[in-house]
Amino acid sequence: MKTLLGPRGRIIASAFLGLVLIVMLFPFYTIGRGSMEFAGHLSWRNWQVLFQNLPVVQQLINSTIVTVGSVACILIISSLAAFALTKLRIPRGGALLGLIGASMMIPMQSMILTEFINFAAIGASDNYLAVIATYAALGIPFGTFLMTSFMRDLPDELVEAAQIDGMPYWRIFANVILPLSAPALLAVGVLQFIQIWDDLLVALIFLQEPAVRTITVGLAVLQSGRVLDIPVLLAGSLLSALPAMLAYLLFQRALIGGLTLGIGK
């Protein structure tokens, strides 16, 4: 920016970015202030009511189990698939990658009920494994596509040199390819973490028992009660959004870098 804009241009650009920042942060300010208002003054009453009517800690733990488990499955399977497509030269790999990309066009809503019926038929509803498997199935195509675009540009000579040294394919994958693919892995992991943590539809359908509900489902059930307490819901919404916000703030540079590398490759 310093080389393209003069002093006046930098001032205008900074003012514009400051205005954009204010516009983006204003909803969070509104939610935070609303969660603290009671009877015309600031109070912790809304937060106390939230924790009294909702098992917040348990539901945050449930959300963590579901999200971390789903992201782990997505990263493992998508990186293995990308390795096979780019370095093992499997037959008709291009057509297979095209099918994987096409599967991302299928609306999630058209698959959820079928998945629920299948898991319910084998007695696997209302548990973590069913919802983790569903989230993983929805996220693997995107992860595979991005990981493939990244790994494709990694030098094939690395794999050939490792083979000459007598390394089996699983060691080549674990010791050579994965460390070099860390930016893409982090980008996929952060994006999927944010999406799965904030999702309501899948968890609402699969996790109906109170003991396994995630925080988003808990807030939805609380909202469906006879008495709707908006400030309490604002407190819960802010608490639910914090992990995804922190994940983005902590890894935003790595996230943007990984996506940029994936696009460039």
PDB file of C-alpha atoms in Angstrom:
ATOM      1  CA  MET A   1       0.000   0.000   0.000  1.00  0.00           C
ATOM      2  CA  LYS A   2       2.868   2.372   0.738  1.00  0.00           C
ATOM      3  CA  THR A   3       4.231   2.033  -2.776  1.00  0.00           C
ATOM      4  CA  LEU A   4       0.858   2.419  -4.504  1.00  0.00           C
ATOM      5  CA  LEU A   5      -0.740   5.177  -2.420  1.00  0.00           C
ATOM      6  CA  GLY A   6       0.509   8.592  -1.430  1.00  0.00           C
ATOM      7  CA  PRO A   7       0.052  10.089   2.053  1.00  0.00           C
ATOM      8  CA  ARG A   8      -3.477  11.283   1.277  1.00  0.00           C
ATOM      9  CA  GLY A   9      -4.410   7.929  -0.235  1.00  0.00           C
ATOM     10  CA  ARG A  10      -3.168   6.086   2.837  1.00  0.00           C
ATOM     11  CA  ILE A  11      -5.237   8.354   5.085  1.00  0.00           C
ATOM     12  CA  ILE A  12      -8.354   7.714   3.002  1.00  0.00           C
ATOM     13  CA  ALA A  13      -7.704   3.966   2.919  1.00  0.00           C
ATOM     14  CA  SER A  14      -7.131   3.854   6.690  1.00  0.00           C
ATOM     15  CA  ALA A  15     -10.321   5.821   7.320  1.00  0.00           C
ATOM     16  CA  PHE A  16     -12.292   3.491   5.041  1.00  0.00           C
ATOM     17  CA  LEU A  17     -10.906   0.384   6.735  1.00  0.00           C
ATOM     18  CA  GLY A  18     -11.662   1.899  10.133  1.00  0.00           C
ATOM     19  CA  LEU A  19     -15.252   2.502   9.058  1.00  0.00           C
ATOM     20  CA  VAL A  20     -15.541  -1.093   7.814  1.00  0.00           C
ATOM     21  CA  LEU A  21     -14.160  -2.339  11.143  1.00  0.00           C
ATOM     22  CA  ILE A  22     -16.721  -0.314  13.080  1.00  0.00           C
ATOM     23  CA  VAL A  23     -19.561  -1.647  10.933  1.00  0.00           C
ATOM     24  CA  MET A  24     -18.362  -5.246  11.411  1.00  0.00           C
ATOM     25  CA  LEU A  25     -17.853  -4.949  15.179  1.00  0.00           C
ATOM     26  CA  PHE A  26     -21.080  -3.059  15.883  1.00  0.00           C
ATOM     27  CA  PRO A  27     -23.276  -6.224  15.944  1.00  0.00           C
ATOM     28  CA  PHE A  28     -20.939  -7.819  18.502  1.00  0.00           C
ATOM     29  CA  TYR A  29     -21.093  -4.656  20.606  1.00  0.00           C
ATOM     30  CA  THR A  30     -24.880  -4.729  20.417  1.00  0.00           C
ATOM     31  CA  ILE A  31     -25.028  -8.389  21.404  1.00  0.00           C
ATOM     32  CA  GLY A  32     -22.558  -7.894  24.253  1.00  0.00           C
ATOM     33  CA  ARG A  33     -24.382  -4.881  25.651  1.00  0.00           C
ATOM     34  CA  GLY A  34     -27.760  -6.532  25.243  1.00  0.00           C
ATOM     35  CA  SER A  35     -26.565  -9.593  27.144  1.00  0.00           C
ATOM     36  CA  MET A  36     -25.663  -7.355  30.102  1.00  0.00           C
ATOM     37  CA  GLU A  37     -28.819  -5.194  30.233  1.00  0.00           C
ATOM     38  CA  PHE A  38     -31.527  -5.818  32.818  1.00  0.00           C
ATOM     39  CA  ALA A  39     -34.144  -3.367  34.037  1.00  0.00           C
ATOM     40  CA  GLY A  40     -32.373  -0.440  32.409  1.00  0.00           C
ATOM     41  CA  HIS A  41     -28.904  -1.069  33.860  1.00  0.00           C
ATOM     42  CA  LEU A  42     -25.956  -3.404  33.376  1.00  0.00           C
ATOM     43  CA  SER A  43     -26.108  -6.662  35.312  1.00  0.00           C
ATOM     44  CA  TRP A  44     -24.853 -10.250  35.259  1.00  0.00           C
ATOM     45  CA  ARG A  45     -28.430 -11.439  35.749  1.00  0.00           C
ATOM     46  CA  ASN A  46     -28.844 -12.660  32.157  1.00  0.00           C
ATOM     47  CA  TRP A  47     -25.705 -14.780  32.356  1.00  0.00           C
ATOM     48  CA  GLN A  48     -26.851 -16.277  35.653  1.00  0.00           C
ATOM     49  CA  VAL A  49     -30.230 -17.177  34.149  1.00  0.00           C
ATOM     50  CA  LEU A  50     -28.468 -18.724  31.157  1.00  0.00           C
ATOM     51  CA  PHE A  51     -26.344 -21.021  33.314  1.00  0.00           C
ATOM     52  CA  GLN A  52     -29.334 -21.879  35.491  1.00  0.00           C
ATOM     53  CA  ASN A  53     -31.532 -22.944  32.582  1.00  0.00           C
ATOM     54  CA  LEU A  54     -28.911 -24.474  30.304  1.00  0.00           C
ATOM     55  CA  PRO A  55     -26.091 -26.967  30.997  1.00  0.00           C
ATOM     56  CA  VAL A  56     -23.670 -24.634  29.269  1.00  0.00           C
ATOM     57  CA  VAL A  57     -20.439 -26.378  30.269  1.00  0.00           C
ATOM     58  CA  GLN A  58     -21.648 -29.823  29.198  1.00  0.00           C
ATOM     59  CA  GLN A  59     -22.975 -28.501  25.903  1.00  0.00           C
ATOM     60  CA  LEU A  60     -19.702 -26.704  25.190  1.00  0.00           C
ATOM     61  CA  ILE A  61     -17.907 -30.005  25.845  1.00  0.00           C
ATOM     62  CA  ASN A  62     -20.336 -31.770  23.490  1.00  0.00           C
ATOM     63  CA  SER A  63     -19.695 -29.156  20.804  1.00  0.00           C
ATOM     64  CA  THR A  64     -15.940 -29.582  21.263  1.00  0.00           C
ATOM     65  CA  ILE A  65     -16.145 -33.378  20.945  1.00  0.00           C
ATOM     66  CA  VAL A  66     -18.275 -33.193  17.812  1.00  0.00           C
ATOM     67  CA  THR A  67     -16.248 -30.437  16.154  1.00  0.00           C
ATOM     68  CA  VAL A  68     -12.778 -31.774  16.934  1.00  0.00           C
ATOM     69  CA  GLY A  69     -13.760 -35.326  15.989  1.00  0.00           C
ATOM     70  CA  SER A  70     -15.277 -34.198  12.698  1.00  0.00           C
ATOM     71  CA  VAL A  71     -12.320 -31.978  11.782  1.00  0.00           C
ATOM     72  CA  ALA A  72      -9.869 -34.777  12.591  1.00  0.00           C
ATOM     73  CA  CYS A  73     -11.734 -37.194  10.291  1.00  0.00           C
ATOM     74  CA  ILE A  74     -11.883 -34.593   7.524  1.00  0.00           C
ATOM     75  CA  LEU A  75      -8.162 -33.825   7.725  1.00  0.00           C
ATOM     76  CA  ILE A  76      -7.070 -37.464   7.821  1.00  0.00           C
ATOM     77  CA  ILE A  77      -9.267 -38.715   4.992  1.00  0.00           C
ATOM     78  CA  SER A  78      -8.923 -35.679   2.725  1.00  0.00           C
ATOM     79  CA  SER A  79      -5.121 -35.597   3.047  1.00  0.00           C
ATOM     80  CA  LEU A  80      -4.889 -39.333   2.307  1.00  0.00           C
ATOM     81  CA  ALA A  81      -7.166 -38.911  -0.705  1.00  0.00           C
ATOM     82  CA  ALA A  82      -5.163 -35.947  -1.967  1.00  0.00           C
ATOM     83  CA  PHE A  83      -1.921 -37.908  -1.576  1.00  0.00           C
ATOM     84  CA  ALA A  84      -3.356 -40.784  -3.592  1.00  0.00           C
ATOM     85  CA  LEU A  85      -4.678 -38.478  -6.306  1.00  0.00           C
ATOM     86  CA  THR A  86      -1.490 -36.443  -6.722  1.00  0.00           C
ATOM     87  CA  LYS A  87       1.444 -38.704  -5.863  1.00  0.00           C
ATOM     88  CA  LEU A  88       0.278 -42.285  -6.331  1.00  0.00           C
ATOM     89  CA  ARG A  89      -1.216 -41.598  -9.761  1.00  0.00           C
ATOM     90  CA  ILE A  90      -4.250 -43.823  -9.274  1.00  0.00           C
ATOM     91  CA  PRO A  91      -6.174 -44.727 -12.450  1.00  0.00           C
ATOM     92  CA  ARG A  92      -8.776 -42.183 -13.556  1.00  0.00           C
ATOM     93  CA  GLY A  93      -7.740 -39.846 -10.770  1.00  0.00           C
ATOM     94  CA  GLY A  94      -8.874 -36.795 -12.721  1.00  0.00           C
ATOM     95  CA  ALA A  95     -12.385 -38.165 -13.186  1.00  0.00           C
ATOM     96  CA  LEU A  96     -12.531 -39.129  -9.523  1.00  0.00           C
ATOM     97  CA  LEU A  97     -11.487 -35.628  -8.475  1.00  0.00           C
ATOM     98  CA  GLY A  98     -14.189 -34.231 -10.750  1.00  0.00           C
ATOM     99  CA  LEU A  99     -16.794 -36.390  -9.023  1.00  0.00           C
ATOM    100  CA  ILE A 100     -15.536 -35.221  -5.643  1.00  0.00           C
ATOM    101  CA  GLY A 101     -15.833 -31.606  -6.764  1.00  0.00           C
ATOM    102  CA  ALA A 102     -19.322 -32.238  -8.155  1.00  0.00           C
ATOM    103  CA  SER A 103     -20.434 -33.707  -4.826  1.00  0.00           C
ATOM    104  CA  MET A 104     -19.893 -30.312  -3.221  1.00  0.00           C
ATOM    105  CA  MET A 105     -22.770 -29.008  -5.336  1.00  0.00           C
ATOM    106  CA  ILE A 106     -25.302 -31.335  -3.670  1.00  0.00           C
ATOM    107  CA  PRO A 107     -27.371 -29.374  -1.112  1.00  0.00           C
ATOM    108  CA  MET A 108     -26.753 -30.509   2.432  1.00  0.00           C
ATOM    109  CA  GLN A 109     -30.475 -30.392   3.219  1.00  0.00           C
ATOM    110  CA  SER A 110     -31.182 -33.066   0.598  1.00  0.00           C
ATOM    111  CA  MET A 111     -28.968 -35.610   2.402  1.00  0.00           C
ATOM    112  CA  ILE A 112     -29.603 -34.995   6.095  1.00  0.00           C
ATOM    113  CA  LEU A 113     -32.902 -36.841   6.494  1.00  0.00           C
ATOM    114  CA  THR A 114     -31.621 -39.861   4.577  1.00  0.00           C
ATOM    115  CA  GLU A 115     -28.537 -40.004   6.772  1.00  0.00           C
ATOM    116  CA  PHE A 116     -30.666 -39.733   9.901  1.00  0.00           C
ATOM    117  CA  ILE A 117     -32.950 -42.566   8.760  1.00  0.00           C
ATOM    118  CA  ASN A 118     -29.950 -44.787   7.994  1.00  0.00           C
ATOM    119  CA  PHE A 119     -28.313 -44.180  11.369  1.00  0.00           C
ATOM    120  CA  ALA A 120     -31.616 -44.593  13.203  1.00  0.00           C
ATOM    121  CA  ALA A 121     -32.167 -47.932  11.456  1.00  0.00           C
ATOM    122  CA  ILE A 122     -28.961 -49.323  12.992  1.00  0.00           C
ATOM    123  CA  GLY A 123     -29.587 -47.720  16.388  1.00  0.00           C
ATOM    124  CA  ALA A 124     -26.827 -45.138  15.993  1.00  0.00           C
ATOM    125  CA  SER A 125     -28.843 -41.954  16.379  1.00  0.00           C
ATOM    126  CA  ASP A 126     -28.420 -39.568  19.307  1.00  0.00           C
ATOM    127  CA  ASN A 127     -24.705 -40.205  19.684  1.00  0.00           C
ATOM    128  CA  TYR A 128     -21.515 -38.453  18.726  1.00  0.00           C
ATOM    129  CA  LEU A 129     -20.437 -40.966  16.076  1.00  0.00           C
ATOM    130  CA  ALA A 130     -23.480 -40.398  13.878  1.00  0.00           C
ATOM    131  CA  VAL A 131     -23.124 -36.621  13.791  1.00  0.00           C
ATOM    132  CA  ILE A 132     -19.322 -36.788  13.421  1.00  0.00           C
ATOM    133  CA  ALA A 133     -19.673 -39.166  10.463  1.00  0.00           C
ATOM    134  CA  THR A 134     -22.236 -36.849   8.861  1.00  0.00           C
ATOM    135  CA  TYR A 135     -20.120 -33.722   9.298  1.00  0.00           C
ATOM    136  CA  ALA A 136     -17.072 -35.599   7.997  1.00  0.00           C
ATOM    137  CA  ALA A 137     -18.966 -36.776   4.907  1.00  0.00           C
ATOM    138  CA  LEU A 138     -20.038 -33.198   4.203  1.00  0.00           C
ATOM    139  CA  GLY A 139     -16.561 -31.718   4.714  1.00  0.00           C
ATOM    140  CA  ILE A 140     -14.312 -34.318   3.061  1.00  0.00           C
ATOM    141  CA  PRO A 141     -15.045 -33.249  -0.558  1.00  0.00           C
ATOM    142  CA  PHE A 142     -13.999 -29.653   0.134  1.00  0.00           C
ATOM    143  CA  GLY A 143     -10.944 -30.782   2.101  1.00  0.00           C
ATOM    144  CA  THR A 144      -9.901 -33.213  -0.622  1.00  0.00           C
ATOM    145  CA  PHE A 145     -10.302 -30.622  -3.345  1.00  0.00           C
ATOM    146  CA  LEU A 146      -8.219 -28.006  -1.537  1.00  0.00           C
ATOM    147  CA  MET A 147      -5.567 -30.491  -0.383  1.00  0.00           C
ATOM    148  CA  THR A 148      -5.267 -31.891  -3.902  1.00  0.00           C
ATOM    149  CA  SER A 149      -4.725 -28.441  -5.389  1.00  0.00           C
ATOM    150  CA  PHE A 150      -1.985 -27.874  -2.824  1.00  0.00           C
ATOM    151  CA  MET A 151      -0.219 -31.249  -3.016  1.00  0.00           C
ATOM    152  CA  ARG A 152      -0.241 -31.282  -6.801  1.00  0.00           C
ATOM    153  CA  ASP A 153       2.500 -28.675  -6.861  1.00  0.00           C
ATOM    154  CA  LEU A 154       4.746 -30.429  -4.349  1.00  0.00           C
ATOM    155  CA  PRO A 155       7.754 -31.830  -6.271  1.00  0.00           C
ATOM    156  CA  ASP A 156       7.367 -35.468  -7.312  1.00  0.00           C
ATOM    157  CA  GLU A 157      11.122 -35.772  -6.879  1.00  0.00           C
ATOM    158  CA  LEU A 158      10.605 -35.780  -3.113  1.00  0.00           C
ATOM    159  CA  VAL A 159       8.528 -38.941  -3.354  1.00  0.00           C
ATOM    160  CA  GLU A 160      10.961 -40.553  -5.785  1.00  0.00           C
ATOM    161  CA  ALA A 161      13.943 -39.761  -3.563  1.00  0.00           C
ATOM    162  CA  ALA A 162      12.148 -41.212  -0.541  1.00  0.00           C
ATOM    163  CA  GLN A 163      11.333 -44.372  -2.511  1.00  0.00           C
ATOM    164  CA  ILE A 164      14.998 -44.741  -3.460  1.00  0.00           C
ATOM    165  CA  ASP A 165      15.842 -44.531   0.231  1.00  0.00           C
ATOM    166  CA  GLY A 166      13.471 -47.430   0.840  1.00  0.00           C
ATOM    167  CA  MET A 167      10.663 -45.521   2.574  1.00  0.00           C
ATOM    168  CA  PRO A 168       7.194 -47.113   2.272  1.00  0.00           C
ATOM    169  CA  TYR A 169       4.331 -44.968   1.085  1.00  0.00           C
ATOM    170  CA  TRP A 170       2.866 -44.469   4.554  1.00  0.00           C
ATOM    171  CA  ARG A 171       6.162 -43.022   5.794  1.00  0.00           C
ATOM    172  CA  ILE A 172       6.466 -40.813   2.719  1.00  0.00           C
ATOM    173  CA  PHE A 173       2.985 -39.497   3.464  1.00  0.00           C
ATOM    174  CA  ALA A 174       3.599 -38.974   7.185  1.00  0.00           C
ATOM    175  CA  ASN A 175       7.210 -37.732   7.124  1.00  0.00           C
ATOM    176  CA  VAL A 176       7.472 -35.891   3.814  1.00  0.00           C
ATOM    177  CA  ILE A 177       4.108 -34.817   2.416  1.00  0.00           C
ATOM    178  CA  LEU A 178       2.192 -33.914   5.583  1.00  0.00           C
ATOM    179  CA  PRO A 179       4.803 -31.504   7.011  1.00  0.00           C
ATOM    180  CA  LEU A 180       4.950 -29.667   3.686  1.00  0.00           C
ATOM    181  CA  SER A 181       1.145 -29.543   3.545  1.00  0.00           C
ATOM    182  CA  ALA A 182       0.759 -27.883   6.964  1.00  0.00           C
ATOM    183  CA  PRO A 183      -0.593 -24.570   5.539  1.00  0.00           C
ATOM    184  CA  ALA A 184      -3.348 -26.346   3.602  1.00  0.00           C
ATOM    185  CA  LEU A 185      -4.163 -28.601   6.560  1.00  0.00           C
ATOM    186  CA  LEU A 186      -4.500 -25.588   8.825  1.00  0.00           C
ATOM    187  CA  ALA A 187      -6.693 -23.744   6.328  1.00  0.00           C
ATOM    188  CA  VAL A 188      -9.045 -26.715   5.955  1.00  0.00           C
ATOM    189  CA  GLY A 189      -9.069 -27.332   9.711  1.00  0.00           C
ATOM    190  CA  VAL A 190      -9.935 -23.754  10.664  1.00  0.00           C
ATOM    191  CA  LEU A 191     -12.645 -23.381   8.009  1.00  0.00           C
ATOM    192  CA  GLN A 192     -14.277 -26.676   8.956  1.00  0.00           C
ATOM    193  CA  PHE A 193     -13.996 -25.910  12.667  1.00  0.00           C
ATOM    194  CA  ILE A 194     -15.865 -22.630  12.240  1.00  0.00           C
ATOM    195  CA  GLN A 195     -18.517 -24.166  10.002  1.00  0.00           C
ATOM    196  CA  ILE A 196     -19.183 -27.220  12.178  1.00  0.00           C
ATOM    197  CA  TRP A 197     -19.119 -25.321  15.475  1.00  0.00           C
ATOM    198  CA  ASP A 198     -21.708 -22.811  14.220  1.00  0.00           C
ATOM    199  CA  ASP A 199     -23.930 -25.371  12.475  1.00  0.00           C
ATOM    200  CA  LEU A 200     -27.398 -26.009  13.849  1.00  0.00           C
ATOM    201  CA  LEU A 201     -29.272 -28.117  11.306  1.00  0.00           C
ATOM    202  CA  VAL A 202     -27.279 -31.374  11.482  1.00  0.00           C
ATOM    203  CA  ALA A 203     -26.851 -31.327  15.257  1.00  0.00           C
ATOM    204  CA  LEU A 204     -30.516 -30.423  15.807  1.00  0.00           C
ATOM    205  CA  ILE A 205     -31.662 -33.454  13.803  1.00  0.00           C
ATOM    206  CA  PHE A 206     -29.138 -35.986  15.109  1.00  0.00           C
ATOM    207  CA  LEU A 207     -28.672 -34.922  18.740  1.00  0.00           C
ATOM    208  CA  GLN A 208     -32.104 -34.735  20.317  1.00  0.00           C
ATOM    209  CA  GLU A 209     -31.242 -36.194  23.716  1.00  0.00           C
ATOM    210  CA  PRO A 210     -30.433 -33.426  26.252  1.00  0.00           C
ATOM    211  CA  ALA A 211     -27.238 -35.162  27.399  1.00  0.00           C
ATOM    212  CA  VAL A 212     -25.572 -34.953  23.967  1.00  0.00           C
ATOM    213  CA  ARG A 213     -26.847 -31.617  22.674  1.00  0.00           C
ATOM    214  CA  THR A 214     -24.343 -29.070  21.412  1.00  0.00           C
ATOM    215  CA  ILE A 215     -24.449 -25.438  22.499  1.00  0.00           C
ATOM    216  CA  THR A 216     -26.203 -24.319  19.306  1.00  0.00           C
ATOM    217  CA  VAL A 217     -28.926 -26.938  19.800  1.00  0.00           C
ATOM    218  CA  GLY A 218     -29.263 -25.969  23.451  1.00  0.00           C
ATOM    219  CA  LEU A 219     -29.826 -22.336  22.516  1.00  0.00           C
ATOM    220  CA  ALA A 220     -32.370 -23.332  19.863  1.00  0.00           C
ATOM    221  CA  VAL A 221     -34.315 -25.416  22.410  1.00  0.00           C
ATOM    222  CA  LEU A 222     -34.112 -22.586  24.936  1.00  0.00           C
ATOM    223  CA  GLN A 223     -35.442 -20.185  22.324  1.00  0.00           C
ATOM    224  CA  SER A 224     -38.408 -22.475  21.622  1.00  0.00           C
ATOM    225  CA  GLY A 225     -39.603 -22.201  25.219  1.00  0.00           C
ATOM    226  CA  ARG A 226     -42.813 -20.487  26.168  1.00  0.00           C
ATOM    227  CA  VAL A 227     -41.051 -17.476  27.675  1.00  0.00           C
ATOM    228  CA  LEU A 228     -38.592 -15.852  25.285  1.00  0.00           C
ATOM    229  CA  ASP A 229     -35.912 -13.892  27.152  1.00  0.00           C
ATOM    230  CA  ILE A 230     -33.976 -12.025  24.457  1.00  0.00           C
ATOM    231  CA  PRO A 231     -31.098 -10.800  26.706  1.00  0.00           C
ATOM    232  CA  VAL A 232     -30.494 -14.375  27.909  1.00  0.00           C
ATOM    233  CA  LEU A 233     -30.395 -15.593  24.311  1.00  0.00           C
ATOM    234  CA  LEU A 234     -27.950 -12.810  23.462  1.00  0.00           C
ATOM    235  CA  ALA A 235     -25.684 -13.982  26.270  1.00  0.00           C
ATOM    236  CA  GLY A 236     -25.847 -17.548  24.978  1.00  0.00           C
ATOM    237  CA  SER A 237     -25.246 -16.480  21.396  1.00  0.00           C
ATOM    238  CA  LEU A 238     -22.178 -14.501  22.391  1.00  0.00           C
ATOM    239  CA  LEU A 239     -20.803 -17.426  24.388  1.00  0.00           C
ATOM    240  CA  SER A 240     -21.465 -19.816  21.501  1.00  0.00           C
ATOM    241  CA  ALA A 241     -19.746 -17.550  18.973  1.00  0.00           C
ATOM    242  CA  LEU A 242     -16.560 -16.983  20.990  1.00  0.00           C
ATOM    243  CA  PRO A 243     -14.722 -20.264  20.110  1.00  0.00           C
ATOM    244  CA  ALA A 244     -15.201 -19.774  16.364  1.00  0.00           C
ATOM    245  CA  MET A 245     -14.155 -16.120  16.644  1.00  0.00           C
ATOM    246  CA  LEU A 246     -11.029 -17.040  18.608  1.00  0.00           C
ATOM    247  CA  ALA A 247     -10.132 -19.764  16.113  1.00  0.00           C
ATOM    248  CA  TYR A 248     -10.270 -17.267  13.272  1.00  0.00           C
ATOM    249  CA  LEU A 249      -8.401 -14.526  15.143  1.00  0.00           C
ATOM    250  CA  LEU A 250      -5.617 -16.882  16.232  1.00  0.00           C
ATOM    251  CA  PHE A 251      -5.114 -18.527  12.844  1.00  0.00           C
ATOM    252  CA  GLN A 252      -6.220 -15.853  10.379  1.00  0.00           C
ATOM    253  CA  ARG A 253      -2.747 -15.356   8.895  1.00  0.00           C
ATOM    254  CA  ALA A 254      -2.215 -19.080   8.430  1.00  0.00           C
ATOM    255  CA  LEU A 255      -5.764 -19.439   7.096  1.00  0.00           C
ATOM    256  CA  ILE A 256      -5.360 -16.733   4.477  1.00  0.00           C
ATOM    257  CA  GLY A 257      -1.882 -17.990   3.575  1.00  0.00           C
ATOM    258  CA  GLY A 258      -3.091 -21.553   3.149  1.00  0.00           C
ATOM    259  CA  LEU A 259      -6.027 -20.539   0.968  1.00  0.00           C
ATOM    260  CA  THR A 260      -3.780 -18.297  -1.136  1.00  0.00           C
ATOM    261  CA  LEU A 261      -1.277 -21.074  -1.683  1.00  0.00           C
ATOM    262  CA  GLY A 262      -4.074 -23.464  -2.580  1.00  0.00           C
ATOM    263  CA  ILE A 263      -5.497 -21.055  -5.140  1.00  0.00           C
ATOM    264  CA  GLY A 264      -2.084 -20.289  -6.597  1.00  0.00           C
ATOM    265  CA  LYS A 265      -1.261 -23.914  -7.038  1.00  0.00           C
TER     266      LYS A 265
END
